[in-house]
Coordinates of C-alpha atoms and ligand atoms in Angstrom, one line a residue:
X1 CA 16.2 -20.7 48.4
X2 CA 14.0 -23.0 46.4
X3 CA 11.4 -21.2 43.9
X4 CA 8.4 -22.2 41.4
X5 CA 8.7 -21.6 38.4
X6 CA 6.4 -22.1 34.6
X7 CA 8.1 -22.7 31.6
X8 CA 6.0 -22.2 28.7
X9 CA 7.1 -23.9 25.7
X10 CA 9.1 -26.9 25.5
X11 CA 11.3 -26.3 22.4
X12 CA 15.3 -25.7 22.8
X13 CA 14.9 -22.5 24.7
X14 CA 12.6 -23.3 27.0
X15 CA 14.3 -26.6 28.2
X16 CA 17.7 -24.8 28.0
X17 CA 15.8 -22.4 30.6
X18 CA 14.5 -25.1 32.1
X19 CA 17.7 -26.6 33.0
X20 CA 19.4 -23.9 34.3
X21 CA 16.8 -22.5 36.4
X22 CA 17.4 -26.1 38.0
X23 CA 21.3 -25.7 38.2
X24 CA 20.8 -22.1 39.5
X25 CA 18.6 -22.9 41.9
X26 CA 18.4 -26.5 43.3
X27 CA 15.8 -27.4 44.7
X28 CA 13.5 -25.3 42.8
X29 CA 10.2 -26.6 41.3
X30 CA 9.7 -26.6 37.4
X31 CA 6.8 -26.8 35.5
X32 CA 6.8 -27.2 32.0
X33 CA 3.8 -26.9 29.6
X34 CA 3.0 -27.2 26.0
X35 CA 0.1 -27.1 23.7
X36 CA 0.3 -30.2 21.7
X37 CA 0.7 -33.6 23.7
X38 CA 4.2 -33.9 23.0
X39 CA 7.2 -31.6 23.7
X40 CA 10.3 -30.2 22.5
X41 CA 8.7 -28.1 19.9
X42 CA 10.9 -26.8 16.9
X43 CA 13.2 -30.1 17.4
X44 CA 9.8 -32.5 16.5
X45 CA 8.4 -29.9 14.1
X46 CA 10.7 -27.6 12.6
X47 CA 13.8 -29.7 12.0
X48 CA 13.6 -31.2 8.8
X49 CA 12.9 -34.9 8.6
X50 CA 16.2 -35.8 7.1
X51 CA 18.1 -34.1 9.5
X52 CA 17.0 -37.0 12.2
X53 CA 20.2 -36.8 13.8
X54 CA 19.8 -33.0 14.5
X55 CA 16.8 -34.3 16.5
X56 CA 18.7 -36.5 18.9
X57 CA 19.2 -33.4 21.0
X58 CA 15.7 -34.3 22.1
X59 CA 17.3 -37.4 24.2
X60 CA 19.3 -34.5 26.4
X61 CA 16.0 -32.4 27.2
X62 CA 13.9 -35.9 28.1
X63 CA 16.5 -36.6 30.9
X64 CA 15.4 -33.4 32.1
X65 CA 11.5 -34.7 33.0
X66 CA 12.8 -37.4 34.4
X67 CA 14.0 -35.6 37.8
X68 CA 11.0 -35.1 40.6
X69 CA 11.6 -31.5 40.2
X70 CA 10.4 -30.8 36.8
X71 CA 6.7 -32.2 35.9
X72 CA 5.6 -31.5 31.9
X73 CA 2.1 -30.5 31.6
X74 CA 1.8 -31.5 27.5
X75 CA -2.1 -30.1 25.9
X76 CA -2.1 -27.5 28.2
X77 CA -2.6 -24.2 26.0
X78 CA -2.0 -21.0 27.5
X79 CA -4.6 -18.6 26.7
X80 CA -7.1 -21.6 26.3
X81 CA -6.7 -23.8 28.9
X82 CA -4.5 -20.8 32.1
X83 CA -4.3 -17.6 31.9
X84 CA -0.8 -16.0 31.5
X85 CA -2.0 -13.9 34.6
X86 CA -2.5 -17.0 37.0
X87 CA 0.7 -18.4 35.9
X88 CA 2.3 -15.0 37.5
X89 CA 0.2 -15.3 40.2
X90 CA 1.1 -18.9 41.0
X91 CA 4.8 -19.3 40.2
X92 CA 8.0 -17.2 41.4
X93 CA 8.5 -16.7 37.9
X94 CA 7.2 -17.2 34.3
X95 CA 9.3 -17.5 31.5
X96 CA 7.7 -18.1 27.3
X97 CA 9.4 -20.1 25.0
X98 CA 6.7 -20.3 22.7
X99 CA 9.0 -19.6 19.8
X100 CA 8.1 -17.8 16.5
X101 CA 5.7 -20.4 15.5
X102 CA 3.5 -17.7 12.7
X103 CA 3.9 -17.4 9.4
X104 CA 5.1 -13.7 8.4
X105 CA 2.9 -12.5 4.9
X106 CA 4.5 -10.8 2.0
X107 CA 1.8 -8.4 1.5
X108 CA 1.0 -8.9 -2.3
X109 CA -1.6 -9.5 -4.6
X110 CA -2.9 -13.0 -4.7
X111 CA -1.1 -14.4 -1.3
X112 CA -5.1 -15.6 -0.2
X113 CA -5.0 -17.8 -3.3
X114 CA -5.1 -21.5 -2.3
X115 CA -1.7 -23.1 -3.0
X116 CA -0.2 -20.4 -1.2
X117 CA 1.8 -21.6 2.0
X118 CA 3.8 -20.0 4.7
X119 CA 6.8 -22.2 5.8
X120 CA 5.6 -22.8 9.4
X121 CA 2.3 -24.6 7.8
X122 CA 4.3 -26.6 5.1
X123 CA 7.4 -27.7 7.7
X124 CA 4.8 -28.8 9.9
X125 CA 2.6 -30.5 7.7
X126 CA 5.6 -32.8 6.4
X127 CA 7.0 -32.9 10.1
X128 CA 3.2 -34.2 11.6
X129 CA 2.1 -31.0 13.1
X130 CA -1.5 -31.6 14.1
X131 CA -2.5 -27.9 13.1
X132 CA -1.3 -28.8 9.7
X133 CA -2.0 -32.5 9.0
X134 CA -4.8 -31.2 6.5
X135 CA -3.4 -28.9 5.3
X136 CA -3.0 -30.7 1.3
X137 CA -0.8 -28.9 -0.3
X138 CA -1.8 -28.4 -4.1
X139 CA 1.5 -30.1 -5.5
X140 CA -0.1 -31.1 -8.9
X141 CA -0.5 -28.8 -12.4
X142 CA 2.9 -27.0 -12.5
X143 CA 6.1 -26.6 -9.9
X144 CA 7.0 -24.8 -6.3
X145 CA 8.3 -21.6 -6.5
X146 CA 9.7 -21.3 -2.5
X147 CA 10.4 -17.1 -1.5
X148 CA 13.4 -16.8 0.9
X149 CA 17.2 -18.3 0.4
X150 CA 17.7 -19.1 4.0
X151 CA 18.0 -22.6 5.5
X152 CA 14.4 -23.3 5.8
X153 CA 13.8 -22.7 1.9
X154 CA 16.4 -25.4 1.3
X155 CA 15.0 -27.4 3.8
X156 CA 11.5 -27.4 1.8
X157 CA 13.4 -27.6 -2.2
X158 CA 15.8 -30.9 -0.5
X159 CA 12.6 -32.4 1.1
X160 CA 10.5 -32.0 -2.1
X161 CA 13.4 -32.9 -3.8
X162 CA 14.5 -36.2 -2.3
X163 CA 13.4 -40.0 -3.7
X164 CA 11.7 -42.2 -1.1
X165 CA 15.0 -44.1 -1.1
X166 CA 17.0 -40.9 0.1
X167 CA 14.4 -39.8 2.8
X168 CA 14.8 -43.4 4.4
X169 CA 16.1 -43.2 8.1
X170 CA 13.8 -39.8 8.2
X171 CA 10.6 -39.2 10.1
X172 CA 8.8 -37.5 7.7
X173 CA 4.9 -38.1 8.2
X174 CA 3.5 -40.6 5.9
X175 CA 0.5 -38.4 4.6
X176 CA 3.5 -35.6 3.4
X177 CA 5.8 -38.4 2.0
X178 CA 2.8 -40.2 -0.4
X179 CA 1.7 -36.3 -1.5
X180 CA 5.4 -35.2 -2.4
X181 CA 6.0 -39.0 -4.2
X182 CA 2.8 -38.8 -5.9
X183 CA 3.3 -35.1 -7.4
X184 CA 4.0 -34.5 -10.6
X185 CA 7.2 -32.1 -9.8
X186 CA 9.4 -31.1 -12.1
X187 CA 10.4 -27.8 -11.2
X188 CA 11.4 -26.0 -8.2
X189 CA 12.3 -22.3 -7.6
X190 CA 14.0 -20.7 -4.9
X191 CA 14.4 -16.7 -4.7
X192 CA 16.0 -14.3 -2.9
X193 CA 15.9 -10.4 -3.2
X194 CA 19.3 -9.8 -2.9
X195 CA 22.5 -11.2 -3.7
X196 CA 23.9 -14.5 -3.2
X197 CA 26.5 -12.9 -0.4
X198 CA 23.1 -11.9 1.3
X199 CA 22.0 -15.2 1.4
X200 CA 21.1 -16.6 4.7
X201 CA 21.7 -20.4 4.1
X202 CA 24.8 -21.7 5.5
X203 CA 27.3 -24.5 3.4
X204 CA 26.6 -27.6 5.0
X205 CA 22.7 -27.2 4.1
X206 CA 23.8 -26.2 0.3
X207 CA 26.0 -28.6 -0.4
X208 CA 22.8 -31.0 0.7
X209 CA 21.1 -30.4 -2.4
X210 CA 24.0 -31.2 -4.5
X211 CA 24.3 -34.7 -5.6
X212 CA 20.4 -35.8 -5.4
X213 CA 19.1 -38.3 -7.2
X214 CA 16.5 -37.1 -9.5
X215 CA 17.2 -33.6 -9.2
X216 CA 19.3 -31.3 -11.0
X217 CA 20.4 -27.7 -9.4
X218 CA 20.5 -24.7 -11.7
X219 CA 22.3 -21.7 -10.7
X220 CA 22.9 -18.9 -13.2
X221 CA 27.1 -18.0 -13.0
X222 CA 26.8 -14.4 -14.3
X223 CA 24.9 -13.8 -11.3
X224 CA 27.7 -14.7 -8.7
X225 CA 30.4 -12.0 -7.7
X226 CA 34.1 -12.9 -7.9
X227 CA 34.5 -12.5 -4.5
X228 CA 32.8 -11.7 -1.5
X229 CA 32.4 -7.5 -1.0
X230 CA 30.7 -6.1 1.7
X231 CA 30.9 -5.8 5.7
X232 CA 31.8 -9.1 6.6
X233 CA 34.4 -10.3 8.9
X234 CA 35.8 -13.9 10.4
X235 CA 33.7 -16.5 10.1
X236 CA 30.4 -14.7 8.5
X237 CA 33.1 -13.5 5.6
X238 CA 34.6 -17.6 5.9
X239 CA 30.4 -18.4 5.3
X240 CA 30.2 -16.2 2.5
X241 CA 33.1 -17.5 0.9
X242 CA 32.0 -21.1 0.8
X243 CA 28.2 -20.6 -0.1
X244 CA 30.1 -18.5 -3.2
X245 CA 32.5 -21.7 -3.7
X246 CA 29.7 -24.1 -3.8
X247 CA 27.5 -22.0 -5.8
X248 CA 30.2 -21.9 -8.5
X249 CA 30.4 -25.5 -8.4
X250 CA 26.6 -26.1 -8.9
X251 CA 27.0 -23.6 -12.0
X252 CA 29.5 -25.4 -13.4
X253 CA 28.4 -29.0 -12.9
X254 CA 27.5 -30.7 -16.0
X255 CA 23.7 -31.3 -15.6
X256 CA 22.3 -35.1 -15.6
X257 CA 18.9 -35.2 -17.3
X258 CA 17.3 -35.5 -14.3
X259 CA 13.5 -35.4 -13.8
X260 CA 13.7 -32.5 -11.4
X261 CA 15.4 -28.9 -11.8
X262 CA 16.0 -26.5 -8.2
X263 CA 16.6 -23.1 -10.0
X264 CA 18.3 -21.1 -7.3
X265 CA 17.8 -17.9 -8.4
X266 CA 19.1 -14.0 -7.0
X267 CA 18.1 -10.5 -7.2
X268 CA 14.4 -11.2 -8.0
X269 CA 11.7 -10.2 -5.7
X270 CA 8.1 -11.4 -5.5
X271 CA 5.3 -8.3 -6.6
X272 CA 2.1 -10.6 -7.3
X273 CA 0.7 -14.5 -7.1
X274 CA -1.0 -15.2 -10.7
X275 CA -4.2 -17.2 -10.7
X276 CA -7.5 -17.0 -10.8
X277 CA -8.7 -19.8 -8.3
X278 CA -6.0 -20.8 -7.3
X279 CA -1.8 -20.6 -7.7
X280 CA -0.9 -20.9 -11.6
X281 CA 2.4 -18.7 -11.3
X282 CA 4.3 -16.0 -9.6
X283 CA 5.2 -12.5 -10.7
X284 CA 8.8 -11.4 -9.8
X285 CA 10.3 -8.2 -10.2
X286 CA 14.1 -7.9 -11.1
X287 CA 16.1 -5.8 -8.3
X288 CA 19.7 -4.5 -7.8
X289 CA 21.0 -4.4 -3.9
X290 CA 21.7 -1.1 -3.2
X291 CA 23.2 0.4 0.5
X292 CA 22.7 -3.7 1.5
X293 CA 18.9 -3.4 0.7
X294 CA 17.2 -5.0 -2.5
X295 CA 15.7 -2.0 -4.6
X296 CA 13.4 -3.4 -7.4
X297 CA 14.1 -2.1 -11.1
X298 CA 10.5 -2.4 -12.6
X299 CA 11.7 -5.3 -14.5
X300 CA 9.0 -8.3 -14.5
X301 CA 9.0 -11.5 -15.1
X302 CA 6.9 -14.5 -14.3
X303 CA 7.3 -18.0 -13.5
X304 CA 4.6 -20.5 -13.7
X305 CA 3.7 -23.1 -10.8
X306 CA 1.2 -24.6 -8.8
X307 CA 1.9 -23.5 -5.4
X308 CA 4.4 -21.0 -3.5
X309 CA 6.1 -21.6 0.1
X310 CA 6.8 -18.4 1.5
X311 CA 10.2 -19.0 3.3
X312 CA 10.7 -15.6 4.8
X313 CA 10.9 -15.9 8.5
X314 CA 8.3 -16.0 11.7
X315 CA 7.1 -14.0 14.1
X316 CA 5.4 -14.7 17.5
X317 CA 2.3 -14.4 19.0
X318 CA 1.7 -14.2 22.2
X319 CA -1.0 -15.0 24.3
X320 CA -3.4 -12.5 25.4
X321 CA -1.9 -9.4 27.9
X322 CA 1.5 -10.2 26.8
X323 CA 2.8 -7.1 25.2
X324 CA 4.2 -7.3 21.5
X325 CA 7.1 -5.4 19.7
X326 CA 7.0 -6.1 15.8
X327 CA 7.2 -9.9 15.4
X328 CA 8.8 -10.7 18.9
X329 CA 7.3 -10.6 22.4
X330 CA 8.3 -6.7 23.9
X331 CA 11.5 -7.2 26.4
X332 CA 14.7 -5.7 27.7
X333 CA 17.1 -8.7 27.6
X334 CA 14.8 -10.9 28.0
X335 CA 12.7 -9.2 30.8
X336 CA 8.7 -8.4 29.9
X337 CA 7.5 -7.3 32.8
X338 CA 7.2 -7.9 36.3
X339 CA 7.6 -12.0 37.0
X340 CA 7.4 -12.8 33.5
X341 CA 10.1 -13.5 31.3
X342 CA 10.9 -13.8 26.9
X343 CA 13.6 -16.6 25.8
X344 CA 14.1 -18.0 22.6
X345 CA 12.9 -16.8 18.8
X346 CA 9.7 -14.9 21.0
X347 CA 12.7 -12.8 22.3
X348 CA 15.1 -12.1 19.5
X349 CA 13.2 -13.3 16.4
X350 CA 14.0 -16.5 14.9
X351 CA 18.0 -16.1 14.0
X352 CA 19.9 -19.2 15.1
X353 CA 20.8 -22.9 15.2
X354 CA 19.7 -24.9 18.5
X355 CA 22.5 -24.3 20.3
X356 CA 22.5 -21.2 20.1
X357 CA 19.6 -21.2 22.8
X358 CA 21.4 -22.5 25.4
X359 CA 23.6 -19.1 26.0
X360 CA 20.5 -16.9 25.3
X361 CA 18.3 -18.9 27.8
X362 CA 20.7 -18.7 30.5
X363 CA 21.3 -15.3 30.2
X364 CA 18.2 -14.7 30.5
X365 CA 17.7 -17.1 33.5
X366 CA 20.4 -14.8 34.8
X367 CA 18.3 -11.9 35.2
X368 CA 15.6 -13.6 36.6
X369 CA 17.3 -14.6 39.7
X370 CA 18.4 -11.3 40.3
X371 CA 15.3 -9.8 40.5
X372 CA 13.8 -13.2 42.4
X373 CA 12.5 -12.4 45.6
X374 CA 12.3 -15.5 48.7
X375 CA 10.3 -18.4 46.7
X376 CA 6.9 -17.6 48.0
X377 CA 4.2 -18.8 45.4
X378 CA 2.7 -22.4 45.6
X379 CA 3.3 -23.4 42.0
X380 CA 1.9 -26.2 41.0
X381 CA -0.9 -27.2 42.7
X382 CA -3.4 -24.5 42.5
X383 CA -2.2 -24.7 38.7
X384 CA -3.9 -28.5 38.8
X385 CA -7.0 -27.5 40.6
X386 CA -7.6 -25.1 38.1
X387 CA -6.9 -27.2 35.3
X388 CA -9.0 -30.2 36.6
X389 CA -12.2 -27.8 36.8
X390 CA -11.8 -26.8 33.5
X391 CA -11.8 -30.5 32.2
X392 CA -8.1 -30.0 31.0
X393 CA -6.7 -32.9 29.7
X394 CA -2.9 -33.3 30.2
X395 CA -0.3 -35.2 29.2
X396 CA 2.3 -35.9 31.2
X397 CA 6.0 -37.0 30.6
X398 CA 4.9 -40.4 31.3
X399 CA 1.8 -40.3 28.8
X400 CA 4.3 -38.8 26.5
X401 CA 6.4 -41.7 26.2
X402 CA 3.8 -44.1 25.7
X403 CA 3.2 -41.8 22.6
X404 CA 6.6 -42.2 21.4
X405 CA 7.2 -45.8 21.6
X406 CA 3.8 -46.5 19.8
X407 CA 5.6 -44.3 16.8
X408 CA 8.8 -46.4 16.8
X409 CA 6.5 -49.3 17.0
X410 CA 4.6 -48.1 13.8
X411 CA 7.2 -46.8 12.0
X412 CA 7.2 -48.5 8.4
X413 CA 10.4 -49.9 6.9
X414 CA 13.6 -47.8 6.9
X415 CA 11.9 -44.9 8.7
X416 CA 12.8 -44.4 13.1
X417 CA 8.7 -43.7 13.3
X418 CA 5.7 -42.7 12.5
X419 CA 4.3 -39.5 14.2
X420 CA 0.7 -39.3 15.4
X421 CA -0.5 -36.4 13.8
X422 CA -4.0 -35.8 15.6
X423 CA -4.0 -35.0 19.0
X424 CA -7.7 -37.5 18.9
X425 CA -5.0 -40.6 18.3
X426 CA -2.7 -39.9 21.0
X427 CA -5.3 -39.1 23.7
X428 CA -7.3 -42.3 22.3
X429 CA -3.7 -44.6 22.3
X430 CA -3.0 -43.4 25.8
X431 CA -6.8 -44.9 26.9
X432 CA -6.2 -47.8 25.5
X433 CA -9.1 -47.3 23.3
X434 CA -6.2 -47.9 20.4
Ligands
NAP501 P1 16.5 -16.5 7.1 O1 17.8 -17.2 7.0 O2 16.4 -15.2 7.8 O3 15.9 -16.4 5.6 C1 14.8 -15.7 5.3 C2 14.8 -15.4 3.8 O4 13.6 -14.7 3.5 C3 15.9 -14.4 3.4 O5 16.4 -14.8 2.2 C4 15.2 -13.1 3.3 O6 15.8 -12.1 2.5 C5 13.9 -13.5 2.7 N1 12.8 -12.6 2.9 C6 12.4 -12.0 4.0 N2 11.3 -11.2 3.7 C7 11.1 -11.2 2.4 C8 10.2 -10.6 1.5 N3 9.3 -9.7 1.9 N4 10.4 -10.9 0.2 C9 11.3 -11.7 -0.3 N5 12.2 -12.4 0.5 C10 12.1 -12.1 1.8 O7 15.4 -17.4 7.9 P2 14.9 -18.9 7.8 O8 15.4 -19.6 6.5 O9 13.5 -18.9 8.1 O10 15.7 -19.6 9.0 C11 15.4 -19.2 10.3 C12 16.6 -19.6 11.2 O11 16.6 -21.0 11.4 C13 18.0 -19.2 10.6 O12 18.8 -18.8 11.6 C14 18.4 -20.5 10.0 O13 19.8 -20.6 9.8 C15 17.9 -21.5 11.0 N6 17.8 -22.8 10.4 C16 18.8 -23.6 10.5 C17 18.8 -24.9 9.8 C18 20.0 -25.7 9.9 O14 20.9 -25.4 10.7 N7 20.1 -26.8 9.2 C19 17.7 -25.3 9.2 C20 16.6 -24.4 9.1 C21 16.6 -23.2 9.7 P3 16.7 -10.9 3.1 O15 17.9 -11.5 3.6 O16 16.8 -10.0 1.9 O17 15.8 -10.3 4.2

């Protein structure tokens, strides 16, 4: 039986669908859009820029669009350009990847002042997002308090943190790398509500931020357990035990005079942004963890600085008539309803490394051919008619690589490339009116 299918979203879980829908059933047609020009989603934009190697996982998704059966239809938005409905009505199935890609808020006093950034906007403005190229982050007047101890706050504090000379070999856009370098930083903060057992970085990304060149990491010792208490088995408790090792060893070091300090700090929760026009500090409540939750104790205290990255997850949004529950896309094991189908952070919120997509976007793939009926639908080519009369201006896979090897051709010394960042520039480059 060969089958159509639409893959929205060409991040990790939507090419790991993508894949096996082609294993499962040879044969099969897939179509693979995006909203931006160029694919693979959180591995161009969410991955830090220092982690370039991380981002080689890219090369195993491009050998994908290289087989006749799988076309990639890049600036095609759904909800601007399609209609989630006329994908169901034109492919056997439709399956979103369209990840978590939406800053969650905190919900507190003075989170509209500017300075104030959610992590999707500030990842993406240092990894060349186009939404976010302008997004100027006020670095100057005062340091960055970041909310959230998971891997993405360290990723901000170690890419702040670094010296031209240590992001070398990174791709980090240009515009993000003269703004950080130019910025008076001295100090950065990183909270987390609870407990450094809680924490959700992992070692490897900690241990990162502990022998950087011009900055120093502060870590207060009476605020670390002896050991690790609490629920946690195998390798979470194995985890625990050497986030808690490494944290002991950054409380201990003997501290350089370096021009930079990363205060990683516990048990403090945010309660108000200070400043009149914009960020000039942050207000943070002391709490105690209590039944695994953080509980604040009415304690205050504030710490001055000129801008705050929230670091506290994502959610999704999905397009229009596709059903929400919370911050994820409503589904039963991936299901939503009738051809149309949830993998990815839309499904189970954003929890996860990139492999860990590959098992959840099978499984879900799984499903999907057991409720496939015959391949009947045309798939493509009405999909192309109706693009065309809307003036839709796509990007192939083809187009797409032209775009990539004017970055490596661009990149400046000691850097891979240099991302276009406006969607203007790539469409321009790929007239050859650039
Ligand atoms: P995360 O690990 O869930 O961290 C979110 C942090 O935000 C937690 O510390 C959480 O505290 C805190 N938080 C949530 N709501 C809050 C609130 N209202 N006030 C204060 N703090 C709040 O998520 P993430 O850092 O965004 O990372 C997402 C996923 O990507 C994770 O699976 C991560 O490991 C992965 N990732 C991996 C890498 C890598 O492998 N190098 C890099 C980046 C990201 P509580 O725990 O108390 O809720």
């Amino acid at each position: 039986m060969s089958a159509s299918f639409a893959v929205v979203g060409s991040g990790p879980s939507g090419m790991y669908a993508a894949d096996a829908l082609l294993k499962e059933v040879p044969g099969s047609r897939v179509d693979v859009f995006d909203r931006v020009p160029t694919p693979f989603g959180l591995i161009r934009f969410g991955v830090a820029p220092d982690h370039f190697k991380t981002k080689n996982t890219a090369r195993q998704f491009a050998r994908t669009f290289e087989l006749d059966e799988v076309r990639y239809l890049g600036n095609v938005e759904i909800g601007r350009d399609l209609s989630i409905d006329e994908l169901k009505d034109n492919y056997d199935a439709v399956i979103l990847a369209i990840g978590s890609y939406h800053d969650r808020s905190l919900g507190i006093p003075g989170e509209d002042l500017p300075g104030v950034y959610g992590a999707c906007a500030f990842v993406g403005w240092y990894n060349g997002h186009p939404d976010y190229r302008d997004l100027a982050p006020l670095l100057t007047g005062g340091g960055v308090a970041v909310i959230g101890i998971g891997n993405v706050a360290l990723d901000v504090c170690r890419v702040l943190a670094k010296t031209p000379e240590e992001m070398q070999g990174s791709d980090i856009a240009a515009h993000a790398l003269d703004t950080i370098q130019a910025a008076p930083l001295d100090n950065l903060y990183m909270f987390g509500r609870r407990g450094p057992v809680e924490a959700g970085f992992t070692p490897k990304e900690l241990s990162e931020v502990r022998d950087l060149e011009r900055c120093a990491v502060i870590v207060d010792d009476a605020q670390l357990p002896a050991t690790v208490e609490g629920d946690f088995e195998g390798r979470e408790k194995g985890v625990k035990e050497k986030n808690l090792t490494l944290l002991r060893e950054l409380a201990s070091q003997e501290k350089p005079e370096k021009p930079i300090k990363m205060h990683i700090g516990f048990y403090a929760s945010p309660v108000e942004i200070l400043g009149e026009t914009r960020v000039e500090g942050l207000r943070m409540e002391h709490t105690q963890v209590v039944d695994g939750r953080a509980k604040g104790t009415g304690q205050t205290f504030d710490v001055p600085c000129a801008a705050v990255v929230t670091a506290i997850g994502y959610q999704a949004l999905a397009p229009e008539g596709v059903p929400m529950d919370g911050t994820i896309i409503a589904n039963n094991a991936g299901h939503v309803e009738d051809n149309l189908y949830v993998v990815g952070w839309s499904k189970r919120g954003p929890s996860g490394t990139i492999p860990t997509n590959g098992p959840d976007s099978r499984g879900v793939v799984d499903i999907l051919l057991g409720n496939l009926a015959a391949g009947a639908k045309p798939g493509g080519d009405i999909i192309d008619t109706l693009l065309a009369k809307r003036g839709a201006r796509v990007v192939d896979f083809e187009g797409y690589k032209k775009i990539a090897a004017a970055e490596i051709a661009r990149a400046p010394e000691g850097h891979p490339l240099e991302k276009f960042t406006r969607i203007d520039e790539m469409l321009a480059l790929l007239d050859g009116a650039s």
